[in-house]
Amino acid sequence: MINRRTFGKVLGLGAGGAVAAPVTGLPGVPGVPEPAHASAGTERWAGATAATAAGSRGRGAFPPLKKIGAGLLEIGYAELGPAHGSPVICLHGWPYDIHSFAEVAPLLAAEGHRVIVPYLRGHGTTRFVSPRTFRNGQQSAIALDTVALMDALGLEKAVLAGFDWGARTADIIAALWPERCEALVSVGGYLVVNLETNLQPLAPATEHAWWYQYYFATERGRIAMEDKGKRHDLTRLVWDTVSPTWEFDDATFERTAAAFENPDYAAIVIHNYRWRLSLAEGERRYEPYEKRLATRPVIAVPTVTLDAERDPFTVPGDGSMYRDRFVGPYEHRTLKGIGHNLPQEAPEAFARAVIDANRL
C-alpha cells in the first residue's frame, strides 16, 4: 500500500486501459528520471519539492491572498509564480478549499507558471457583490465564475486543473469554451452532471458513499450545514472516509474548515447537491449552458485524467467509462493508495500531470 509519505518516492502513474504516453519525469522528483529539456528548472523544482517534503502533512502555506471583482463575485484567491508565466488555475472541491493546492502551487511556480488558486463561490474570502443574487450552486454558474475570473485577470487561456467540484468546473470550461483552456487536468475524469441520468439509482455501495448528498436533500441536513459544530464534524467525517490512507493532522483540517465560515457556504452547498438530484431549480440565465451540457459534449483540449484508487467515487474501468468524452491528446493515470483529495495527498503527481498536460 502506497501512503502519502512514500508516494513521492515512487510516483506510480499507471496508464491503465486508456491511451497513455511514456512518463518522462520531472526534475527533483525522487525516483523519476529528469528529461533533458527540464535542466533549467531543476534547481527551482528541487527547492519547491523540498518545501513540499517539509510540509508532509499538507501544511504548505500561501502568500497573502488577493481579491478581484469578477462577474457576480469578489473572488478571493492565492497567486504564486511570475506574473508573466504561463497561467494555471487550480480549482478545489467540497469539502475542501484552496489549501488542497498549497503544495502543488509552489511546484508549478518553480517551473515558471503563474498559479491562480481561487476560492469557489460560498468559500473562504469569496463574496457575492449583491445580497440579492440567488445563492446558486449549479455547475454552469460555478464554471462561469471561473471564466469571469479569467476575464478580470486578463487571461485569454489557462491550464485548468481540479478535483471534485473543481474538476467538474474545469471540464465544463474545456467543453463549452475550449478557446479558454490551454490544457486540462481532471481528477475523476468526465464529471459533467446530467440531471436525467442522475435520477437513476446507482449500485448500493456507490449510493452509500454519497450519503451526505441525500442528507443535504433534507431539512435536517440543511440545518446541520448551518450549524458550525455539526458542519465541522460532518465535513471532518467526509475527509476521514474518502481519504482513508491520508495521514493529515487536526491543524490541516482546521485550516481548511475556516473557509466554511463564509456566510453563503451552507446555501451554496445545499443548493449544489439538491440541484444535482433535481430537487432544487436552477436559474433561467444558465439554461442555455445546461442544455448544451446535457448532450455530454466532448472535450478536445489536451487532457490528463487522474483516478485515485482509494477514492470511493472513482468509477470502475480505469478510465474506460469516460474515455470517449476526450477526443484530443490524452493520458490517463491511476494513483495507487491515494484518496479523494488527490492534490493534497499526492502534490508531486498532480503537479506533474499539469506540466505533462501542457506538453501533450
GROMACS .gro file of C-alpha atoms in nm:
model
  360
    1MET     CA    1   0.000   0.000   0.000
    2ILE     CA    2   0.143   0.338  -0.101
    3ASN     CA    3   0.063   0.608   0.150
    4ARG     CA    4   0.101   0.983   0.148
    5ARG     CA    5   0.455   0.968   0.292
    6THR     CA    6   0.601   0.726   0.039
    7PHE     CA    7   0.412   0.835  -0.270
    8GLY     CA    8   0.664   1.097  -0.373
    9LYS     CA    9   0.934   0.828  -0.388
   10VAL     CA   10   0.761   0.601  -0.634
   11LEU     CA   11   0.503   0.809  -0.825
   12GLY     CA   12   0.313   0.507  -0.956
   13LEU     CA   13   0.141   0.661  -1.257
   14GLY     CA   14  -0.009   0.362  -1.441
   15ALA     CA   15  -0.160   0.415  -1.781
   16GLY     CA   16  -0.445   0.169  -1.736
   17GLY     CA   17  -0.678   0.087  -2.018
   18ALA     CA   18  -0.678   0.430  -2.181
   19VAL     CA   19  -0.426   0.593  -2.412
   20ALA     CA   20  -0.107   0.692  -2.230
   21ALA     CA   21   0.228   0.834  -2.333
   22PRO     CA   22   0.557   0.730  -2.171
   23VAL     CA   23   0.633   0.903  -1.843
   24THR     CA   24   0.926   1.142  -1.894
   25GLY     CA   25   0.980   1.253  -1.538
   26LEU     CA   26   1.018   1.586  -1.363
   27PRO     CA   27   1.331   1.739  -1.215
   28GLY     CA   28   1.376   1.690  -0.844
   29VAL     CA   29   1.108   1.422  -0.803
   30PRO     CA   30   1.268   1.118  -0.635
   31GLY     CA   31   1.289   0.804  -0.847
   32VAL     CA   32   1.188   0.973  -1.172
   33PRO     CA   33   1.448   1.049  -1.441
   34GLU     CA   34   1.494   1.410  -1.539
   35PRO     CA   35   1.418   1.498  -1.902
   36ALA     CA   36   1.693   1.686  -2.084
   37HIS     CA   37   1.474   1.985  -2.160
   38ALA     CA   38   1.399   2.041  -1.790
   39SER     CA   39   1.752   2.116  -1.669
   40ALA     CA   40   1.694   2.491  -1.650
   41GLY     CA   41   1.415   2.440  -1.398
   42THR     CA   42   1.586   2.171  -1.189
   43GLU     CA   43   1.703   2.400  -0.912
   44ARG     CA   44   1.366   2.571  -0.878
   45TRP     CA   45   1.176   2.240  -0.882
   46ALA     CA   46   1.414   2.078  -0.632
   47GLY     CA   47   1.368   2.368  -0.392
   48ALA     CA   48   0.991   2.357  -0.422
   49THR     CA   49   0.992   1.977  -0.379
   50ALA     CA   50   1.198   2.015  -0.064
   51ALA     CA   51   0.941   2.261   0.067
   52THR     CA   52   0.668   2.010  -0.015
   53ALA     CA   53   0.852   1.739   0.176
   54ALA     CA   54   0.890   1.974   0.472
   55GLY     CA   55   0.511   2.021   0.469
   56SER     CA   56   0.448   1.646   0.460
   57ARG     CA   57   0.119   1.677   0.649
   58GLY     CA   58  -0.024   1.913   0.388
   59ARG     CA   59   0.079   2.231   0.567
   60GLY     CA   60   0.216   2.425   0.273
   61ALA     CA   61   0.136   2.796   0.301
   62PHE     CA   62   0.028   3.064   0.054
   63PRO     CA   63   0.142   3.426   0.040
   64PRO     CA   64  -0.118   3.689   0.142
   65LEU     CA   65  -0.439   3.637  -0.054
   66LYS     CA   66  -0.574   3.873  -0.317
   67LYS     CA   67  -0.924   3.978  -0.423
   68ILE     CA   68  -1.070   4.083  -0.754
   69GLY     CA   69  -1.416   4.171  -0.884
   70ALA     CA   70  -1.531   3.905  -1.131
   71GLY     CA   71  -1.890   3.890  -1.253
   72LEU     CA   72  -2.128   3.828  -0.964
   73LEU     CA   73  -1.845   3.785  -0.716
   74GLU     CA   74  -1.549   3.940  -0.549
   75ILE     CA   75  -1.319   3.640  -0.567
   76GLY     CA   76  -1.052   3.570  -0.310
   77TYR     CA   77  -0.753   3.386  -0.450
   78ALA     CA   78  -0.391   3.290  -0.394
   79GLU     CA   79  -0.128   3.362  -0.657
   80LEU     CA   80   0.223   3.226  -0.694
   81GLY     CA   81   0.485   3.239  -0.967
   82PRO     CA   82   0.594   3.500  -1.219
   83ALA     CA   83   0.330   3.749  -1.332
   84HIS     CA   84   0.404   3.675  -1.698
   85GLY     CA   85   0.428   3.300  -1.657
   86SER     CA   86   0.204   3.054  -1.837
   87PRO     CA   87  -0.115   3.058  -1.625
   88VAL     CA   88  -0.255   2.761  -1.437
   89ILE     CA   89  -0.585   2.780  -1.247
   90CYS     CA   90  -0.629   2.519  -0.974
   91LEU     CA   91  -0.987   2.455  -0.862
   92HIS     CA   92  -1.083   2.291  -0.534
   93GLY     CA   93  -1.383   2.078  -0.440
   94TRP     CA   94  -1.609   2.004  -0.144
   95PRO     CA   95  -1.546   1.993   0.149
   96TYR     CA   96  -1.210   2.150   0.073
   97ASP     CA   97  -1.058   2.485  -0.010
   98ILE     CA   98  -0.756   2.644  -0.176
   99HIS     CA   99  -0.517   2.465   0.062
  100SER     CA  100  -0.566   2.146  -0.136
  101PHE     CA  101  -0.311   2.312  -0.366
  102ALA     CA  102  -0.080   2.465  -0.107
  103GLU     CA  103   0.194   2.218  -0.201
  104VAL     CA  104   0.107   2.188  -0.570
  105ALA     CA  105   0.129   2.563  -0.636
  106PRO     CA  106   0.498   2.607  -0.539
  107LEU     CA  107   0.594   2.315  -0.761
  108LEU     CA  108   0.422   2.473  -1.059
  109ALA     CA  109   0.556   2.819  -0.978
  110ALA     CA  110   0.906   2.671  -0.972
  111GLU     CA  111   0.850   2.567  -1.333
  112GLY     CA  112   0.769   2.926  -1.428
  113HIS     CA  113   0.389   2.906  -1.416
  114ARG     CA  114   0.164   3.179  -1.285
  115VAL     CA  115  -0.058   2.980  -1.050
  116ILE     CA  116  -0.403   3.110  -0.953
  117VAL     CA  117  -0.597   2.926  -0.682
  118PRO     CA  118  -0.942   3.080  -0.623
  119TYR     CA  119  -1.198   3.015  -0.354
  120LEU     CA  120  -1.516   2.892  -0.521
  121ARG     CA  121  -1.840   3.080  -0.453
  122GLY     CA  122  -1.950   3.033  -0.094
  123HIS     CA  123  -1.599   2.955   0.029
  124GLY     CA  124  -1.330   3.146   0.212
  125THR     CA  125  -1.288   3.511   0.118
  126THR     CA  126  -1.503   3.498  -0.197
  127ARG     CA  127  -1.819   3.705  -0.163
  128PHE     CA  128  -2.123   3.790  -0.373
  129VAL     CA  129  -2.129   4.151  -0.485
  130SER     CA  130  -2.504   4.183  -0.429
  131PRO     CA  131  -2.709   4.047  -0.138
  132ARG     CA  132  -2.994   3.997  -0.387
  133THR     CA  133  -2.809   3.745  -0.604
  134PHE     CA  134  -2.953   3.396  -0.570
  135ARG     CA  135  -2.706   3.168  -0.392
  136ASN     CA  136  -2.685   2.920  -0.674
  137GLY     CA  137  -2.457   2.616  -0.666
  138GLN     CA  138  -2.538   2.468  -1.007
  139GLN     CA  139  -2.250   2.356  -1.224
  140SER     CA  140  -2.264   2.614  -1.503
  141ALA     CA  141  -2.282   2.902  -1.255
  142ILE     CA  142  -1.957   2.792  -1.092
  143ALA     CA  143  -1.792   2.746  -1.432
  144LEU     CA  144  -1.892   3.095  -1.539
  145ASP     CA  145  -1.739   3.231  -1.217
  146THR     CA  146  -1.405   3.093  -1.334
  147VAL     CA  147  -1.446   3.242  -1.682
  148ALA     CA  148  -1.526   3.577  -1.518
  149LEU     CA  149  -1.213   3.544  -1.305
  150MET     CA  150  -1.003   3.485  -1.616
  151ASP     CA  151  -1.157   3.792  -1.778
  152ALA     CA  152  -1.088   4.003  -1.470
  153LEU     CA  153  -0.725   3.888  -1.460
  154GLY     CA  154  -0.681   3.942  -1.833
  155LEU     CA  155  -0.614   3.575  -1.904
  156GLU     CA  156  -0.716   3.461  -2.250
  157LYS     CA  157  -0.625   3.099  -2.179
  158ALA     CA  158  -0.502   2.889  -1.889
  159VAL     CA  159  -0.436   2.532  -1.795
  160LEU     CA  160  -0.734   2.430  -1.581
  161ALA     CA  161  -0.675   2.167  -1.314
  162GLY     CA  162  -0.910   2.048  -1.042
  163PHE     CA  163  -1.080   1.777  -0.843
  164ASP     CA  164  -1.437   1.724  -0.725
  165TRP     CA  165  -1.636   2.046  -0.792
  166GLY     CA  166  -1.317   2.189  -0.938
  167ALA     CA  167  -1.274   1.908  -1.191
  168ARG     CA  168  -1.635   1.947  -1.298
  169THR     CA  169  -1.582   2.320  -1.341
  170ALA     CA  170  -1.268   2.267  -1.547
  171ASP     CA  171  -1.441   2.001  -1.759
  172ILE     CA  172  -1.728   2.238  -1.838
  173ILE     CA  173  -1.500   2.520  -1.947
  174ALA     CA  174  -1.295   2.281  -2.161
  175ALA     CA  175  -1.616   2.153  -2.323
  176LEU     CA  176  -1.805   2.480  -2.374
  177TRP     CA  177  -1.521   2.731  -2.409
  178PRO     CA  178  -1.221   2.533  -2.533
  179GLU     CA  179  -1.056   2.852  -2.655
  180ARG     CA  180  -1.010   2.949  -2.288
  181CYS     CA  181  -0.850   2.617  -2.188
  182GLU     CA  182  -0.484   2.556  -2.277
  183ALA     CA  183  -0.495   2.207  -2.126
  184LEU     CA  184  -0.695   2.015  -1.867
  185VAL     CA  185  -0.621   1.802  -1.562
  186SER     CA  186  -0.936   1.638  -1.431
  187VAL     CA  187  -0.940   1.412  -1.126
  188GLY     CA  188  -1.216   1.157  -1.176
  189GLY     CA  189  -1.240   1.211  -1.549
  190TYR     CA  190  -1.558   1.347  -1.708
  191LEU     CA  191  -1.770   1.486  -1.424
  192VAL     CA  192  -2.028   1.696  -1.608
  193VAL     CA  193  -2.365   1.643  -1.437
  194ASN     CA  194  -2.651   1.505  -1.643
  195LEU     CA  195  -2.971   1.567  -1.447
  196GLU     CA  196  -3.170   1.299  -1.626
  197THR     CA  197  -2.905   1.036  -1.563
  198ASN     CA  198  -2.880   1.144  -1.201
  199LEU     CA  199  -3.240   1.038  -1.145
  200GLN     CA  200  -3.140   0.674  -1.189
  201PRO     CA  201  -3.022   0.472  -0.886
  202LEU     CA  202  -2.663   0.355  -0.864
  203ALA     CA  203  -2.512   0.042  -0.712
  204PRO     CA  204  -2.582   0.027  -0.336
  205ALA     CA  205  -2.215   0.067  -0.241
  206THR     CA  206  -2.192   0.380  -0.456
  207GLU     CA  207  -2.511   0.522  -0.309
  208HIS     CA  208  -2.370   0.458   0.038
  209ALA     CA  209  -2.062   0.669  -0.042
  210TRP     CA  210  -2.293   0.955  -0.143
  211TRP     CA  211  -2.478   0.955   0.189
  212TYR     CA  212  -2.430   1.328   0.251
  213GLN     CA  213  -2.586   1.414  -0.085
  214TYR     CA  214  -2.912   1.261   0.034
  215TYR     CA  215  -2.872   1.406   0.383
  216PHE     CA  216  -2.849   1.752   0.227
  217ALA     CA  217  -3.178   1.685   0.048
  218THR     CA  218  -3.348   1.700   0.390
  219GLU     CA  219  -3.411   1.989   0.624
  220ARG     CA  220  -3.206   1.806   0.886
  221GLY     CA  221  -2.908   1.823   0.651
  222ARG     CA  222  -2.963   2.190   0.577
  223ILE     CA  223  -2.979   2.273   0.947
  224ALA     CA  224  -2.663   2.070   1.009
  225MET     CA  225  -2.474   2.267   0.746
  226GLU     CA  226  -2.583   2.594   0.902
  227ASP     CA  227  -2.471   2.484   1.249
  228LYS     CA  228  -2.097   2.545   1.294
  229GLY     CA  229  -2.035   2.246   1.520
  230LYS     CA  230  -2.234   1.995   1.318
  231ARG     CA  231  -2.088   2.126   0.993
  232HIS     CA  232  -1.739   2.087   1.136
  233ASP     CA  233  -1.796   1.726   1.240
  234LEU     CA  234  -1.973   1.633   0.917
  235THR     CA  235  -1.701   1.767   0.691
  236ARG     CA  236  -1.430   1.609   0.906
  237LEU     CA  237  -1.609   1.274   0.873
  238VAL     CA  238  -1.608   1.313   0.495
  239TRP     CA  239  -1.233   1.383   0.498
  240ASP     CA  240  -1.170   1.072   0.706
  241THR     CA  241  -1.383   0.839   0.497
  242VAL     CA  242  -1.294   0.947   0.143
  243SER     CA  243  -0.918   0.968   0.204
  244PRO     CA  244  -0.858   0.654   0.416
  245THR     CA  245  -0.480   0.645   0.368
  246TRP     CA  246  -0.405   1.017   0.411
  247GLU     CA  247  -0.232   1.091   0.744
  248PHE     CA  248  -0.333   1.454   0.788
  249ASP     CA  249  -0.334   1.623   1.127
  250ASP     CA  250  -0.601   1.831   1.302
  251ALA     CA  251  -0.433   2.160   1.211
  252THR     CA  252  -0.452   2.076   0.840
  253PHE     CA  253  -0.825   2.016   0.859
  254GLU     CA  254  -0.892   2.321   1.078
  255ARG     CA  255  -0.711   2.549   0.834
  256THR     CA  256  -0.947   2.440   0.555
  257ALA     CA  257  -1.255   2.435   0.781
  258ALA     CA  258  -1.208   2.809   0.833
  259ALA     CA  259  -1.316   2.853   0.469
  260PHE     CA  260  -1.654   2.703   0.558
  261GLU     CA  261  -1.736   3.006   0.774
  262ASN     CA  262  -1.828   3.201   0.461
  263PRO     CA  263  -2.183   3.339   0.515
  264ASP     CA  264  -2.303   3.176   0.191
  265TYR     CA  265  -2.136   2.839   0.242
  266ALA     CA  266  -2.438   2.640   0.359
  267ALA     CA  267  -2.667   2.787   0.094
  268ILE     CA  268  -2.428   2.711  -0.191
  269VAL     CA  269  -2.352   2.357  -0.077
  270ILE     CA  270  -2.715   2.266  -0.014
  271HIS     CA  271  -2.828   2.409  -0.347
  272ASN     CA  272  -2.548   2.232  -0.534
  273TYR     CA  273  -2.643   1.887  -0.411
  274ARG     CA  274  -3.019   1.941  -0.429
  275TRP     CA  275  -2.989   2.075  -0.783
  276ARG     CA  276  -2.794   1.765  -0.888
  277LEU     CA  277  -3.085   1.550  -0.773
  278SER     CA  278  -3.343   1.776  -0.943
  279LEU     CA  279  -3.476   1.878  -0.601
  280ALA     CA  280  -3.392   2.246  -0.650
  281GLU     CA  281  -3.437   2.472  -0.950
  282GLY     CA  282  -3.153   2.640  -1.129
  283GLU     CA  283  -3.169   2.988  -1.279
  284ARG     CA  284  -3.301   3.071  -1.623
  285ARG     CA  285  -2.984   3.259  -1.712
  286TYR     CA  286  -2.791   2.930  -1.707
  287GLU     CA  287  -3.039   2.720  -1.907
  288PRO     CA  288  -2.857   2.755  -2.243
  289TYR     CA  289  -2.538   2.620  -2.089
  290GLU     CA  290  -2.714   2.337  -1.908
  291LYS     CA  291  -2.889   2.231  -2.227
  292ARG     CA  292  -2.554   2.204  -2.402
  293LEU     CA  293  -2.404   2.014  -2.111
  294ALA     CA  294  -2.696   1.770  -2.114
  295THR     CA  295  -2.571   1.648  -2.453
  296ARG     CA  296  -2.243   1.535  -2.288
  297PRO     CA  297  -2.019   1.742  -2.516
  298VAL     CA  298  -1.676   1.601  -2.588
  299ILE     CA  299  -1.355   1.766  -2.471
  300ALA     CA  300  -1.089   1.821  -2.736
  301VAL     CA  301  -0.820   2.011  -2.542
  302PRO     CA  302  -0.506   1.824  -2.427
  303THR     CA  303  -0.607   1.634  -2.114
  304VAL     CA  304  -0.465   1.422  -1.836
  305THR     CA  305  -0.725   1.241  -1.627
  306LEU     CA  306  -0.635   1.109  -1.283
  307ASP     CA  307  -0.811   0.837  -1.087
  308ALA     CA  308  -0.741   0.789  -0.716
  309GLU     CA  309  -0.751   0.421  -0.623
  310ARG     CA  310  -0.883   0.473  -0.269
  311ASP     CA  311  -1.139   0.737  -0.362
  312PRO     CA  312  -1.487   0.581  -0.315
  313PHE     CA  313  -1.616   0.794  -0.604
  314THR     CA  314  -1.365   0.667  -0.860
  315VAL     CA  315  -1.563   0.489  -1.131
  316PRO     CA  316  -1.460   0.135  -1.232
  317GLY     CA  317  -1.277   0.059  -1.553
  318ASP     CA  318  -0.953   0.253  -1.504
  319GLY     CA  319  -1.076   0.547  -1.706
  320SER     CA  320  -1.256   0.345  -1.973
  321MET     CA  321  -1.600   0.462  -1.856
  322TYR     CA  322  -1.537   0.817  -1.973
  323ARG     CA  323  -1.263   0.770  -2.234
  324ASP     CA  324  -1.494   0.854  -2.525
  325ARG     CA  325  -1.556   1.205  -2.389
  326PHE     CA  326  -1.194   1.308  -2.450
  327VAL     CA  327  -1.110   1.333  -2.820
  328GLY     CA  328  -0.787   1.534  -2.813
  329PRO     CA  329  -0.435   1.447  -2.693
  330TYR     CA  330  -0.491   1.239  -2.383
  331GLU     CA  331  -0.333   1.044  -2.099
  332HIS     CA  332  -0.489   0.859  -1.808
  333ARG     CA  333  -0.317   0.776  -1.478
  334THR     CA  334  -0.432   0.580  -1.176
  335LEU     CA  335  -0.270   0.668  -0.844
  336LYS     CA  336  -0.240   0.372  -0.615
  337GLY     CA  337  -0.319   0.417  -0.246
  338ILE     CA  338  -0.448   0.774  -0.285
  339GLY     CA  339  -0.789   0.907  -0.182
  340HIS     CA  340  -1.028   1.180  -0.288
  341ASN     CA  341  -0.824   1.492  -0.205
  342LEU     CA  342  -0.564   1.396  -0.461
  343PRO     CA  343  -0.376   1.727  -0.498
  344GLN     CA  344  -0.307   1.748  -0.124
  345GLU     CA  345  -0.242   1.377  -0.080
  346ALA     CA  346  -0.012   1.349  -0.384
  347PRO     CA  347   0.101   1.702  -0.478
  348GLU     CA  348   0.402   1.594  -0.685
  349ALA     CA  349   0.189   1.367  -0.902
  350PHE     CA  350  -0.076   1.634  -0.951
  351ALA     CA  351   0.180   1.900  -1.043
  352ARG     CA  352   0.341   1.655  -1.282
  353ALA     CA  353   0.005   1.594  -1.452
  354VAL     CA  354  -0.039   1.969  -1.503
  355ILE     CA  355   0.300   2.007  -1.665
  356ASP     CA  356   0.258   1.697  -1.879
  357ALA     CA  357  -0.089   1.805  -1.996
  358ASN     CA  358   0.058   2.135  -2.109
  359ARG     CA  359   0.311   1.944  -2.322
  360LEU     CA  360   0.072   1.699  -2.492
   0.00000   0.00000   0.00000
